[in-house]
Amino acid sequence: MSFNIPPPWIDDPEYLRHYHWMSRAIALAESAGQAGEVPVGAVVVDSQGEKIAEGENRRERDHDPTAHAEIIALRRAGQALATWHLERCTLYVTLEPCPMCSGAIVHGRIGLLVYGADDPKTGAIRTVINLPDSPVSNHRLGVLGGILESTCRQQLQTWFAQRR
């Protein structure tokens, strides 16, 4: 006997919100990939659910080693809100942040980080190291990983395969 059970998120407004903003981050990542950058996108949303900033990888275009999608989005969010205290914000990013970005996320006091795919090489949220929960962290970061994970992972794998 089988039951036709709808996915648990179909009526979950929180999941649908995460799906919406991660989809926007994926579109930004696509734009970065088309420009020759590693396809990573990020979106910052305020406590009212409004987008206040976004970014995509720009290291190659800007000749800037810090021009990761998360850093760009965090800088723009701070400028938009006229504060570096981002505790009422959610950051959506397609790939688990690296140590540099994880440090910036913690120091910016982001309230919630939502990411797509784990990064088995440099992931500093849960996969390789766990910077937010380490003794050096002065802020407890809420983390939700795996939102549209397969789409985010496939986007990266396809981009790298085309360059090899």
PDB file of C-alpha atoms in Angstrom:
ATOM      1  CA  MET A   1       0.000   0.000   0.000  1.00  0.00           C
ATOM      2  CA  SER A   2       1.403   3.441  -0.883  1.00  0.00           C
ATOM      3  CA  PHE A   3       0.323   6.869   0.137  1.00  0.00           C
ATOM      4  CA  ASN A   4       0.613   9.971  -1.949  1.00  0.00           C
ATOM      5  CA  ILE A   5       2.062  12.353   0.632  1.00  0.00           C
ATOM      6  CA  PRO A   6       2.947  15.875  -0.546  1.00  0.00           C
ATOM      7  CA  PRO A   7       6.420  17.159   0.290  1.00  0.00           C
ATOM      8  CA  PRO A   8       6.494  18.626   3.803  1.00  0.00           C
ATOM      9  CA  TRP A   9       7.550  22.060   2.515  1.00  0.00           C
ATOM     10  CA  ILE A  10       4.625  22.545   0.131  1.00  0.00           C
ATOM     11  CA  ASP A  11       2.638  24.510   2.724  1.00  0.00           C
ATOM     12  CA  ASP A  12       5.556  25.741   4.813  1.00  0.00           C
ATOM     13  CA  PRO A  13       5.952  29.507   4.321  1.00  0.00           C
ATOM     14  CA  GLU A  14       9.416  29.463   5.903  1.00  0.00           C
ATOM     15  CA  TYR A  15      10.697  26.848   3.463  1.00  0.00           C
ATOM     16  CA  LEU A  16       9.074  28.642   0.533  1.00  0.00           C
ATOM     17  CA  ARG A  17      10.830  31.858   1.592  1.00  0.00           C
ATOM     18  CA  HIS A  18      14.171  30.040   1.739  1.00  0.00           C
ATOM     19  CA  TYR A  19      13.460  28.477  -1.658  1.00  0.00           C
ATOM     20  CA  HIS A  20      12.655  31.907  -3.140  1.00  0.00           C
ATOM     21  CA  TRP A  21      15.809  33.647  -1.904  1.00  0.00           C
ATOM     22  CA  MET A  22      18.094  30.699  -2.677  1.00  0.00           C
ATOM     23  CA  SER A  23      16.685  30.738  -6.208  1.00  0.00           C
ATOM     24  CA  ARG A  24      17.757  34.379  -6.465  1.00  0.00           C
ATOM     25  CA  ALA A  25      21.240  33.465  -5.192  1.00  0.00           C
ATOM     26  CA  ILE A  26      21.415  30.725  -7.844  1.00  0.00           C
ATOM     27  CA  ALA A  27      20.561  33.289 -10.546  1.00  0.00           C
ATOM     28  CA  LEU A  28      23.376  35.529  -9.276  1.00  0.00           C
ATOM     29  CA  ALA A  29      25.740  32.556  -9.314  1.00  0.00           C
ATOM     30  CA  GLU A  30      24.767  31.884 -12.922  1.00  0.00           C
ATOM     31  CA  SER A  31      25.637  35.469 -13.806  1.00  0.00           C
ATOM     32  CA  ALA A  32      29.021  35.121 -12.106  1.00  0.00           C
ATOM     33  CA  GLY A  33      29.722  31.867 -13.934  1.00  0.00           C
ATOM     34  CA  GLN A  34      28.893  33.440 -17.289  1.00  0.00           C
ATOM     35  CA  ALA A  35      31.412  36.184 -16.485  1.00  0.00           C
ATOM     36  CA  GLY A  36      34.149  33.616 -15.849  1.00  0.00           C
ATOM     37  CA  GLU A  37      33.867  33.612 -12.063  1.00  0.00           C
ATOM     38  CA  VAL A  38      33.273  30.593  -9.846  1.00  0.00           C
ATOM     39  CA  PRO A  39      29.451  30.556  -9.743  1.00  0.00           C
ATOM     40  CA  VAL A  40      28.530  31.632  -6.243  1.00  0.00           C
ATOM     41  CA  GLY A  41      25.746  34.069  -5.394  1.00  0.00           C
ATOM     42  CA  ALA A  42      24.553  35.613  -2.145  1.00  0.00           C
ATOM     43  CA  VAL A  43      21.498  37.551  -0.981  1.00  0.00           C
ATOM     44  CA  VAL A  44      20.897  39.388   2.311  1.00  0.00           C
ATOM     45  CA  VAL A  45      17.295  39.673   3.469  1.00  0.00           C
ATOM     46  CA  ASP A  46      16.103  41.782   6.413  1.00  0.00           C
ATOM     47  CA  SER A  47      13.766  40.738   9.208  1.00  0.00           C
ATOM     48  CA  GLN A  48      10.753  41.831   7.142  1.00  0.00           C
ATOM     49  CA  GLY A  49      11.714  39.428   4.360  1.00  0.00           C
ATOM     50  CA  GLU A  50      12.905  42.196   2.020  1.00  0.00           C
ATOM     51  CA  LYS A  51      16.093  41.952  -0.006  1.00  0.00           C
ATOM     52  CA  ILE A  52      18.568  44.594   1.102  1.00  0.00           C
ATOM     53  CA  ALA A  53      21.712  43.443  -0.693  1.00  0.00           C
ATOM     54  CA  GLU A  54      23.140  40.845  -3.010  1.00  0.00           C
ATOM     55  CA  GLY A  55      26.461  39.863  -4.511  1.00  0.00           C
ATOM     56  CA  GLU A  56      28.166  37.415  -6.800  1.00  0.00           C
ATOM     57  CA  ASN A  57      31.772  36.330  -7.038  1.00  0.00           C
ATOM     58  CA  ARG A  58      33.898  39.061  -8.649  1.00  0.00           C
ATOM     59  CA  ARG A  59      37.495  38.088  -7.813  1.00  0.00           C
ATOM     60  CA  GLU A  60      38.615  37.817 -11.442  1.00  0.00           C
ATOM     61  CA  ARG A  61      36.768  40.894 -12.677  1.00  0.00           C
ATOM     62  CA  ASP A  62      37.812  43.123  -9.777  1.00  0.00           C
ATOM     63  CA  HIS A  63      41.290  41.610  -9.277  1.00  0.00           C
ATOM     64  CA  ASP A  64      40.352  41.351  -5.605  1.00  0.00           C
ATOM     65  CA  PRO A  65      40.994  38.230  -3.527  1.00  0.00           C
ATOM     66  CA  THR A  66      38.249  39.267  -1.081  1.00  0.00           C
ATOM     67  CA  ALA A  67      35.545  39.757  -3.738  1.00  0.00           C
ATOM     68  CA  HIS A  68      33.545  36.681  -2.756  1.00  0.00           C
ATOM     69  CA  ALA A  69      29.767  36.835  -3.141  1.00  0.00           C
ATOM     70  CA  GLU A  70      29.226  36.830   0.631  1.00  0.00           C
ATOM     71  CA  ILE A  71      31.681  39.663   1.292  1.00  0.00           C
ATOM     72  CA  ILE A  72      30.125  41.821  -1.412  1.00  0.00           C
ATOM     73  CA  ALA A  73      26.608  41.154  -0.113  1.00  0.00           C
ATOM     74  CA  LEU A  74      27.626  41.853   3.502  1.00  0.00           C
ATOM     75  CA  ARG A  75      29.320  45.139   2.550  1.00  0.00           C
ATOM     76  CA  ARG A  76      26.254  46.263   0.613  1.00  0.00           C
ATOM     77  CA  ALA A  77      23.944  45.247   3.464  1.00  0.00           C
ATOM     78  CA  GLY A  78      25.974  47.256   5.958  1.00  0.00           C
ATOM     79  CA  GLN A  79      25.842  50.263   3.658  1.00  0.00           C
ATOM     80  CA  ALA A  80      22.101  49.877   3.070  1.00  0.00           C
ATOM     81  CA  LEU A  81      21.360  49.636   6.795  1.00  0.00           C
ATOM     82  CA  ALA A  82      24.078  52.116   7.858  1.00  0.00           C
ATOM     83  CA  THR A  83      25.397  49.584  10.389  1.00  0.00           C
ATOM     84  CA  TRP A  84      27.612  46.535  10.478  1.00  0.00           C
ATOM     85  CA  HIS A  85      25.277  44.877  13.001  1.00  0.00           C
ATOM     86  CA  LEU A  86      23.319  42.477  10.803  1.00  0.00           C
ATOM     87  CA  GLU A  87      21.778  40.277  13.498  1.00  0.00           C
ATOM     88  CA  ARG A  88      18.263  40.691  12.115  1.00  0.00           C
ATOM     89  CA  CYS A  89      19.325  39.593   8.639  1.00  0.00           C
ATOM     90  CA  THR A  90      19.463  36.285   6.816  1.00  0.00           C
ATOM     91  CA  LEU A  91      22.259  35.555   4.352  1.00  0.00           C
ATOM     92  CA  TYR A  92      21.512  33.128   1.520  1.00  0.00           C
ATOM     93  CA  VAL A  93      24.504  31.718  -0.350  1.00  0.00           C
ATOM     94  CA  THR A  94      24.772  28.905  -2.866  1.00  0.00           C
ATOM     95  CA  LEU A  95      27.958  27.371  -1.438  1.00  0.00           C
ATOM     96  CA  GLU A  96      29.079  26.822   2.140  1.00  0.00           C
ATOM     97  CA  PRO A  97      31.272  29.814   3.037  1.00  0.00           C
ATOM     98  CA  CYS A  98      35.059  29.626   3.206  1.00  0.00           C
ATOM     99  CA  PRO A  99      37.031  30.673   6.334  1.00  0.00           C
ATOM    100  CA  MET A 100      37.296  34.318   5.209  1.00  0.00           C
ATOM    101  CA  CYS A 101      33.579  34.625   4.527  1.00  0.00           C
ATOM    102  CA  SER A 102      32.637  32.659   7.639  1.00  0.00           C
ATOM    103  CA  GLY A 103      34.672  35.085   9.735  1.00  0.00           C
ATOM    104  CA  ALA A 104      32.950  38.062   8.109  1.00  0.00           C
ATOM    105  CA  ILE A 105      29.535  36.462   8.649  1.00  0.00           C
ATOM    106  CA  VAL A 106      30.271  35.911  12.340  1.00  0.00           C
ATOM    107  CA  HIS A 107      31.735  39.407  12.781  1.00  0.00           C
ATOM    108  CA  GLY A 108      28.729  40.936  11.003  1.00  0.00           C
ATOM    109  CA  ARG A 109      26.539  39.049  13.458  1.00  0.00           C
ATOM    110  CA  ILE A 110      24.248  37.652  10.758  1.00  0.00           C
ATOM    111  CA  GLY A 111      21.181  36.145  12.408  1.00  0.00           C
ATOM    112  CA  LEU A 112      20.774  33.178  10.062  1.00  0.00           C
ATOM    113  CA  LEU A 113      22.944  31.711   7.340  1.00  0.00           C
ATOM    114  CA  VAL A 114      21.160  29.604   4.723  1.00  0.00           C
ATOM    115  CA  TYR A 115      23.392  27.836   2.221  1.00  0.00           C
ATOM    116  CA  GLY A 116      22.950  25.362  -0.599  1.00  0.00           C
ATOM    117  CA  ALA A 117      25.840  22.955  -1.145  1.00  0.00           C
ATOM    118  CA  ASP A 118      28.517  21.848   1.302  1.00  0.00           C
ATOM    119  CA  ASP A 119      32.091  22.693   0.305  1.00  0.00           C
ATOM    120  CA  PRO A 120      34.257  19.624   1.002  1.00  0.00           C
ATOM    121  CA  LYS A 121      37.485  21.564   0.329  1.00  0.00           C
ATOM    122  CA  THR A 122      37.133  24.864   2.181  1.00  0.00           C
ATOM    123  CA  GLY A 123      33.761  24.808   3.945  1.00  0.00           C
ATOM    124  CA  ALA A 124      34.131  26.619   7.250  1.00  0.00           C
ATOM    125  CA  ILE A 125      30.590  26.345   8.581  1.00  0.00           C
ATOM    126  CA  ARG A 126      30.145  22.599   9.016  1.00  0.00           C
ATOM    127  CA  THR A 127      32.099  20.539   6.473  1.00  0.00           C
ATOM    128  CA  VAL A 128      35.861  21.074   6.974  1.00  0.00           C
ATOM    129  CA  ILE A 129      35.826  23.273  10.062  1.00  0.00           C
ATOM    130  CA  ASN A 130      33.079  24.803  12.171  1.00  0.00           C
ATOM    131  CA  LEU A 131      34.099  28.407  12.709  1.00  0.00           C
ATOM    132  CA  PRO A 132      30.745  29.657  14.069  1.00  0.00           C
ATOM    133  CA  ASP A 133      30.767  27.159  16.940  1.00  0.00           C
ATOM    134  CA  SER A 134      34.479  27.463  17.724  1.00  0.00           C
ATOM    135  CA  PRO A 135      35.803  29.197  20.843  1.00  0.00           C
ATOM    136  CA  VAL A 136      37.029  32.131  18.710  1.00  0.00           C
ATOM    137  CA  SER A 137      33.493  33.024  17.676  1.00  0.00           C
ATOM    138  CA  ASN A 138      31.900  35.858  19.599  1.00  0.00           C
ATOM    139  CA  HIS A 139      28.478  35.292  18.006  1.00  0.00           C
ATOM    140  CA  ARG A 140      26.182  32.284  17.791  1.00  0.00           C
ATOM    141  CA  LEU A 141      25.131  31.897  14.182  1.00  0.00           C
ATOM    142  CA  GLY A 142      21.980  30.089  13.146  1.00  0.00           C
ATOM    143  CA  VAL A 143      22.714  27.819  10.178  1.00  0.00           C
ATOM    144  CA  LEU A 144      20.474  26.002   7.733  1.00  0.00           C
ATOM    145  CA  GLY A 145      22.267  24.042   5.030  1.00  0.00           C
ATOM    146  CA  GLY A 146      21.054  22.039   2.079  1.00  0.00           C
ATOM    147  CA  ILE A 147      18.435  24.389   0.617  1.00  0.00           C
ATOM    148  CA  LEU A 148      18.292  23.577  -3.129  1.00  0.00           C
ATOM    149  CA  GLU A 149      21.496  21.654  -2.527  1.00  0.00           C
ATOM    150  CA  SER A 150      21.407  19.517  -5.683  1.00  0.00           C
ATOM    151  CA  THR A 151      20.815  22.570  -7.892  1.00  0.00           C
ATOM    152  CA  CYS A 152      23.660  24.486  -6.252  1.00  0.00           C
ATOM    153  CA  ARG A 153      26.038  21.520  -6.467  1.00  0.00           C
ATOM    154  CA  GLN A 154      25.137  20.782 -10.088  1.00  0.00           C
ATOM    155  CA  GLN A 155      25.697  24.415 -11.061  1.00  0.00           C
ATOM    156  CA  LEU A 156      29.230  24.312  -9.646  1.00  0.00           C
ATOM    157  CA  GLN A 157      30.057  20.874 -11.070  1.00  0.00           C
ATOM    158  CA  THR A 158      28.880  21.868 -14.540  1.00  0.00           C
ATOM    159  CA  TRP A 159      30.878  25.102 -14.473  1.00  0.00           C
ATOM    160  CA  PHE A 160      34.093  23.335 -13.407  1.00  0.00           C
ATOM    161  CA  ALA A 161      33.584  20.510 -15.922  1.00  0.00           C
ATOM    162  CA  GLN A 162      33.344  23.056 -18.741  1.00  0.00           C
ATOM    163  CA  ARG A 163      36.712  24.521 -17.734  1.00  0.00           C
ATOM    164  CA  ARG A 164      38.684  21.281 -17.535  1.00  0.00           C
TER     165      ARG A 164
END
